mmCIF file of C-alpha atoms in Angstrom:
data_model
loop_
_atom_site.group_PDB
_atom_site.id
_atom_site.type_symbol
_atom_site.label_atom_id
_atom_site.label_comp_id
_atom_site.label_asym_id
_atom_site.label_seq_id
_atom_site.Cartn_x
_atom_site.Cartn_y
_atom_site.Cartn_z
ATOM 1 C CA UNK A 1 79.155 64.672 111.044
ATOM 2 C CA UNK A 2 77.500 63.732 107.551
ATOM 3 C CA UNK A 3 73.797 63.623 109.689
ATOM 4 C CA UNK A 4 74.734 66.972 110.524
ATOM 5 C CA UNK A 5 75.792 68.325 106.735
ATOM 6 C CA UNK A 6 72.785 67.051 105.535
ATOM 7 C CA UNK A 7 70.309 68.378 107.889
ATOM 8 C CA UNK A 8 71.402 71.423 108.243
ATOM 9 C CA UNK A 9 73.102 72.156 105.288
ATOM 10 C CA UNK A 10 71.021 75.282 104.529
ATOM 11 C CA UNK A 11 71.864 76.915 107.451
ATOM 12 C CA UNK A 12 75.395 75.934 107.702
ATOM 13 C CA UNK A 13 76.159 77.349 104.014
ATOM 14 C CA UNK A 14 74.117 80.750 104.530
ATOM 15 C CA UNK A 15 76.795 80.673 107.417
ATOM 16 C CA UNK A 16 79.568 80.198 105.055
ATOM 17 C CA UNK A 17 78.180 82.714 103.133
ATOM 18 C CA UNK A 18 78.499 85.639 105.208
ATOM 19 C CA UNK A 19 81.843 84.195 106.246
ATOM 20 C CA UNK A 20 83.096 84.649 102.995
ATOM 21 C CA UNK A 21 81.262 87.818 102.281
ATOM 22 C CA UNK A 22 82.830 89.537 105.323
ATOM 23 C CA UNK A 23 86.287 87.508 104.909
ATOM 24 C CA UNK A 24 86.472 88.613 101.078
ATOM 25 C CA UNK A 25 85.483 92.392 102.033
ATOM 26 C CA UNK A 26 88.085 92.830 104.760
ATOM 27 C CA UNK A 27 90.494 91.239 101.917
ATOM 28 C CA UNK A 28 89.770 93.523 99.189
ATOM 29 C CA UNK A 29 89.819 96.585 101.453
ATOM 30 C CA UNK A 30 92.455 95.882 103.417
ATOM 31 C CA UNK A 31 94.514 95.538 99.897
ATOM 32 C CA UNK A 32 93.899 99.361 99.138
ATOM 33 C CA UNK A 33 94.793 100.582 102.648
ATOM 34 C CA UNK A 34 97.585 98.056 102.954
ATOM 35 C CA UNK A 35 99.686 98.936 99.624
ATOM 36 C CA UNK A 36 98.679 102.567 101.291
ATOM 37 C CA UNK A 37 100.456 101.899 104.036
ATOM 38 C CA UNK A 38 102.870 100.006 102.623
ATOM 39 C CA UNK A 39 104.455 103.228 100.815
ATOM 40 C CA UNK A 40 104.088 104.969 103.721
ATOM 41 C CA UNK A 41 106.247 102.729 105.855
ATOM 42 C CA UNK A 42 108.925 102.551 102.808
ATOM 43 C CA UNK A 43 108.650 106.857 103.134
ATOM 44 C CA UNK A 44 111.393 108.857 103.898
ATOM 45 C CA UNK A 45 109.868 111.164 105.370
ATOM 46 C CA UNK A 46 109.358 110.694 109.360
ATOM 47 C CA UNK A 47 105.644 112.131 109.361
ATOM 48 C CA UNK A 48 104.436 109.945 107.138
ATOM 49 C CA UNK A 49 106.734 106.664 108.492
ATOM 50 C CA UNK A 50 105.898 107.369 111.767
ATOM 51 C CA UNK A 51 102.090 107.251 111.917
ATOM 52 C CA UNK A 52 101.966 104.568 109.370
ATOM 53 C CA UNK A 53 104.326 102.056 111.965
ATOM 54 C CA UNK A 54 102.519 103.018 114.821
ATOM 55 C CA UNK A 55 99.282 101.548 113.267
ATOM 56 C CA UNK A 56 101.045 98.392 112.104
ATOM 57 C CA UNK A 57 102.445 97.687 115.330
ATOM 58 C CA UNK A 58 98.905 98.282 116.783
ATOM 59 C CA UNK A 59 96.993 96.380 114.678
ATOM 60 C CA UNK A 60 99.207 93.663 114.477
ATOM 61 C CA UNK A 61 100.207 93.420 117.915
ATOM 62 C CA UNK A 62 96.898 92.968 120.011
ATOM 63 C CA UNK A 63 94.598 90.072 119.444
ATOM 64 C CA UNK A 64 91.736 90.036 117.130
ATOM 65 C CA UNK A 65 89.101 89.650 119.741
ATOM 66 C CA UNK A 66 89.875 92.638 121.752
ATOM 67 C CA UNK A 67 89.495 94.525 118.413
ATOM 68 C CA UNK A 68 86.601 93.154 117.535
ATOM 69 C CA UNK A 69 84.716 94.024 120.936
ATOM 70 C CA UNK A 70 86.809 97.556 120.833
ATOM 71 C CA UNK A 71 85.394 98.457 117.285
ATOM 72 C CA UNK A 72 82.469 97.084 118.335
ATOM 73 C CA UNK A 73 81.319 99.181 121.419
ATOM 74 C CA UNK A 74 83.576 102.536 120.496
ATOM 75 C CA UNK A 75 81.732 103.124 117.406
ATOM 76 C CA UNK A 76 78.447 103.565 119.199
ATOM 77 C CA UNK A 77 79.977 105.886 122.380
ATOM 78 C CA UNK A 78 81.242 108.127 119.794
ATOM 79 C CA UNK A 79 77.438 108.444 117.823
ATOM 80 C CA UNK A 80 78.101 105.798 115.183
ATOM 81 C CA UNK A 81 76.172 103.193 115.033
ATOM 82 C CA UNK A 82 76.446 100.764 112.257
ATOM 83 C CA UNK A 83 74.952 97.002 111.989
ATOM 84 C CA UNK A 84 77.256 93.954 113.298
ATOM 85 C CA UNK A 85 78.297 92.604 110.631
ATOM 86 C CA UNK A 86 79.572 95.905 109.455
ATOM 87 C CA UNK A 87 81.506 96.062 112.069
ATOM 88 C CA UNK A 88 83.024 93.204 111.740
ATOM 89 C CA UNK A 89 84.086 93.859 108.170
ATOM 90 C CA UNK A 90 85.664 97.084 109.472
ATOM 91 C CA UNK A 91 87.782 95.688 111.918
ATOM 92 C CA UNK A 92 89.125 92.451 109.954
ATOM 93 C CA UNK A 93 89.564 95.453 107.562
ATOM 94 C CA UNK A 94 91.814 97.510 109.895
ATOM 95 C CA UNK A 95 93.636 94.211 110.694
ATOM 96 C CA UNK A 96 94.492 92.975 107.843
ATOM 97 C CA UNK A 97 95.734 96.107 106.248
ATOM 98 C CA UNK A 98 98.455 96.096 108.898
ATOM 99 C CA UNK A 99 99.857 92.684 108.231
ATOM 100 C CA UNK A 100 99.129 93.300 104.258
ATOM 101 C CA UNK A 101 100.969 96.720 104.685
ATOM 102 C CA UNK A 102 104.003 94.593 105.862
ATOM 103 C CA UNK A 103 103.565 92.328 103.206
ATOM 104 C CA UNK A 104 103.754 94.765 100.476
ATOM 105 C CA UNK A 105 106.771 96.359 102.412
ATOM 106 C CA UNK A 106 108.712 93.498 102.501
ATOM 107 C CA UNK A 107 107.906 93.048 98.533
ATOM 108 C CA UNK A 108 108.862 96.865 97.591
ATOM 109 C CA UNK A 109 112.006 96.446 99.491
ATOM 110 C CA UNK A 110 113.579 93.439 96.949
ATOM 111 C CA UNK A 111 112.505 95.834 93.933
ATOM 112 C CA UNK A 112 115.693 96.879 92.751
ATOM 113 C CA UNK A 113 116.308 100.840 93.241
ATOM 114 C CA UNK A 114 117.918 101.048 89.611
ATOM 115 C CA UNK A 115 114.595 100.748 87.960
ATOM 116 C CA UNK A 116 112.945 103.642 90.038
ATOM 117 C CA UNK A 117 115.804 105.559 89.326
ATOM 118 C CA UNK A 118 115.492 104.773 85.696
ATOM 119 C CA UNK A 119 111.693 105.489 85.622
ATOM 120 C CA UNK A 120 112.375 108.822 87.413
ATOM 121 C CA UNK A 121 115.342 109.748 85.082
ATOM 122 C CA UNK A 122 112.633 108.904 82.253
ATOM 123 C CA UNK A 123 110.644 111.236 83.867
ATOM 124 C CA UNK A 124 107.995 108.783 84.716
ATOM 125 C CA UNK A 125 105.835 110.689 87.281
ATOM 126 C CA UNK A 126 105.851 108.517 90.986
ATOM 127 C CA UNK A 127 102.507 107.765 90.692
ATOM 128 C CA UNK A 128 102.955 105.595 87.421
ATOM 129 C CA UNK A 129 106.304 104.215 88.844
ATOM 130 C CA UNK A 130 104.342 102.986 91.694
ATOM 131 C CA UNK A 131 101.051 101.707 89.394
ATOM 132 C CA UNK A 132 102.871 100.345 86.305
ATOM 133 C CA UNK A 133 106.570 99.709 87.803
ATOM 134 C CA UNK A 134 106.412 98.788 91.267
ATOM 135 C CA UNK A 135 103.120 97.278 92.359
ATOM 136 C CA UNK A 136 103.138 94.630 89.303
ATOM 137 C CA UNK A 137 106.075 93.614 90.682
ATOM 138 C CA UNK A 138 104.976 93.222 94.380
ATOM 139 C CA UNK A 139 102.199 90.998 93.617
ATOM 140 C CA UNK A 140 104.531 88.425 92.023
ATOM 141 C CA UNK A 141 106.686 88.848 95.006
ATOM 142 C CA UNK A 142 103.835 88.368 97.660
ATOM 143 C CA UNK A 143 101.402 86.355 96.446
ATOM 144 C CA UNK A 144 101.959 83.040 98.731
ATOM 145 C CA UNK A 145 102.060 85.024 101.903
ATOM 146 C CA UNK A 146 99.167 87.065 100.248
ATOM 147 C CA UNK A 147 97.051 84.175 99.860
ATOM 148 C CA UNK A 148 98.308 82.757 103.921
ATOM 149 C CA UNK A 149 97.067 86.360 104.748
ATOM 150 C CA UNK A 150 93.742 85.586 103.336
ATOM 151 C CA UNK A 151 93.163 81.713 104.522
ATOM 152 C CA UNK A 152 94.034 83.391 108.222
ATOM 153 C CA UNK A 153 91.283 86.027 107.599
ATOM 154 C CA UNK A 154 89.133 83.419 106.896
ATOM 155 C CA UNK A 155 89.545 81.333 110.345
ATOM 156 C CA UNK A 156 90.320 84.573 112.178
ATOM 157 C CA UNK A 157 86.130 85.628 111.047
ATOM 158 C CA UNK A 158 85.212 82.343 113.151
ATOM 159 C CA UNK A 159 85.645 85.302 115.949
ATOM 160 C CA UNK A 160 82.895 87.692 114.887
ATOM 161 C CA UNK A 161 79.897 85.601 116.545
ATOM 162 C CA UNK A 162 81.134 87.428 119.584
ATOM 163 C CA UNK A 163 79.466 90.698 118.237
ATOM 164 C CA UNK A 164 76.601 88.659 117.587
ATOM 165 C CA UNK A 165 77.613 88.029 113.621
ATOM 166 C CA UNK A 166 75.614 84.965 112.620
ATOM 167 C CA UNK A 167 78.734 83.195 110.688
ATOM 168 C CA UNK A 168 79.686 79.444 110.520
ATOM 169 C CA UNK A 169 80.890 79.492 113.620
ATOM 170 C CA UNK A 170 78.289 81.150 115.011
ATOM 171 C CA UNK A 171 75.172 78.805 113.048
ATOM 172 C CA UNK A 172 77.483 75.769 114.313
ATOM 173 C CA UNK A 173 77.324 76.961 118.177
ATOM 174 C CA UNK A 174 73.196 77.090 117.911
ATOM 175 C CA UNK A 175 73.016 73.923 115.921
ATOM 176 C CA UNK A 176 75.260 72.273 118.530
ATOM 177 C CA UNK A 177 72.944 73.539 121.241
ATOM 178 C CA UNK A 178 69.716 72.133 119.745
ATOM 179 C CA UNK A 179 70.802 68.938 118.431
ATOM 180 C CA UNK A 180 73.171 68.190 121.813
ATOM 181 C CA UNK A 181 76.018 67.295 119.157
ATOM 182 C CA UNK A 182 78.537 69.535 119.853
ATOM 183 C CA UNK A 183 81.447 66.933 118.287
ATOM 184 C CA UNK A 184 79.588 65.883 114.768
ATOM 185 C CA UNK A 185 78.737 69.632 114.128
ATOM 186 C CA UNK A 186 81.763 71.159 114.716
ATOM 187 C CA UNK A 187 83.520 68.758 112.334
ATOM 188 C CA UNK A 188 81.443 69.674 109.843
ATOM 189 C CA UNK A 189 82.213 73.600 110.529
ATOM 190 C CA UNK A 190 85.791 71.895 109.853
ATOM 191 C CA UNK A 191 85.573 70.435 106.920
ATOM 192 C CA UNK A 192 83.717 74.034 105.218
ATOM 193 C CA UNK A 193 87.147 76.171 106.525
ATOM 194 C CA UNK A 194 89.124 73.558 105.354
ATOM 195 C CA UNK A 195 87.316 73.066 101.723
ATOM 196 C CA UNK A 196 86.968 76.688 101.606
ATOM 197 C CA UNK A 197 91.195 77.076 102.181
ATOM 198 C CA UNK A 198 91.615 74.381 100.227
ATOM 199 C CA UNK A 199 90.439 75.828 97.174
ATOM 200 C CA UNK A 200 92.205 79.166 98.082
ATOM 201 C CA UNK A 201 95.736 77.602 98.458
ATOM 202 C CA UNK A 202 95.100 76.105 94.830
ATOM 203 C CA UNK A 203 93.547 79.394 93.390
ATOM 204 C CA UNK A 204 97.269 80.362 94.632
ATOM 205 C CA UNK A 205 99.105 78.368 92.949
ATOM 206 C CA UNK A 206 97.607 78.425 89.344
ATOM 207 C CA UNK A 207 97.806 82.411 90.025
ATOM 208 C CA UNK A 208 101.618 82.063 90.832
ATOM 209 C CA UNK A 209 101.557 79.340 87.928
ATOM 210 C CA UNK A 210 100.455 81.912 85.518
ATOM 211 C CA UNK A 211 102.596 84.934 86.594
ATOM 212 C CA UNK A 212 105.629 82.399 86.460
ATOM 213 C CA UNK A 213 103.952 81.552 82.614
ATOM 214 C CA UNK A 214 103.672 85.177 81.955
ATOM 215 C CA UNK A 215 107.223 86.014 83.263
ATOM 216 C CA UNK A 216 108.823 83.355 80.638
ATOM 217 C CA UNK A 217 107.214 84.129 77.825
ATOM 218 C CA UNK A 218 107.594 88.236 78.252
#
């Protein structure tokens, strides 16, 4: 495994580097669509609620692979054609806004009604009761099955080579097949997710450390 990380450490961390590039994108855009959601499926109105949980229970409810190769070949039969990796990024995108979206449900749910009310009676417009009231809040709330969300991104990307994304897994599969050392290098794809969730899981916790900091000294 260490012959392997050392001879073919270049390739192996410009593999980790689009893994993380395409992991981190889907993350950051799935956050905008997901809190987007995430009011929708807390709506009272049936329009909105309705369209928003049939996406959630689509996205989350077939596997990843099938929506990678869906994304993958629909685009073009419908005159879009975009690069691979873009792909990718839009469907770990789509994916993760649906399980983010229930997330950031669950979250709005334990804020206590009383201080919407109060921001309303204050007359507080929704939009600022959402930004400055709610969402704070949420993130507090969510931020350990937040960070799970984005550790399962990351292994979940080890399924883009299959739309011919050059990833980690991907640069480990072609080193395997030229060296004939399936075993070593695939260990050494292992230890790069696990150092790279490692450090996420800990980037968690001094996070949560610092809300928890924030919240006793406010």
């Amino acid at each position: 495994m260490f012959e392997i990380l050392l001879n073919h450490y270049p390739v192996l961390f410009k593999g980790l580097a689009t893994t993380l590039v395409v992991s981190l994108s889907a993350i950051a855009l799935g956050l905008v669509l997901g809190v987007l959601l995430a009011f929708g499926l807390t709506s009272r109105y049936r329009l909105v609620h309705w369209p928003c949980g049939l996406y959630r229970s689509f996205w989350r409810g077939t596997p990843i692979l099938l929506q990678l190769l869906l994304v993958y070949y629909l685009l073009p039969e419908i005159g879009i054609e975009i690069a691979s990796i873009l792909a990718a990024i839009l469907t770990l995108t789509l994916n993760t806004a649906a399980f983010q979206a229930e997330i950031f449900r669950s979250g709005i749910s334990h804020i206590p009604t009383g201080q919407i009310e109060a921001a309303r009676m204050a007359g507080i417009s929704a939009w600022h009761t959402r930004r400055r009231i709610i969402m704070p809040q949420v993130f507090r709330l969510t931020l350990l099955p937040l960070t799970n969300e984005v550790i399962t991104i990351v292994k979940n990307s080890s399924l883009i080579s299959v739309i011919a994304v050059t990833e980690l897994m991907r640069v480990s599969e072609q080193i395997a097949s030229r060296t004939f050392q399936p075993l070593e290098t695939y260990l050494a794809a292992a230890v790069l997710y696990l150092a790279v969730n490692l450090v996420l899981a800990r980037l968690s916790a001094y996070l949560e450390r610092r809300m928890v900091g924030g919240l006793a000294t406010e």
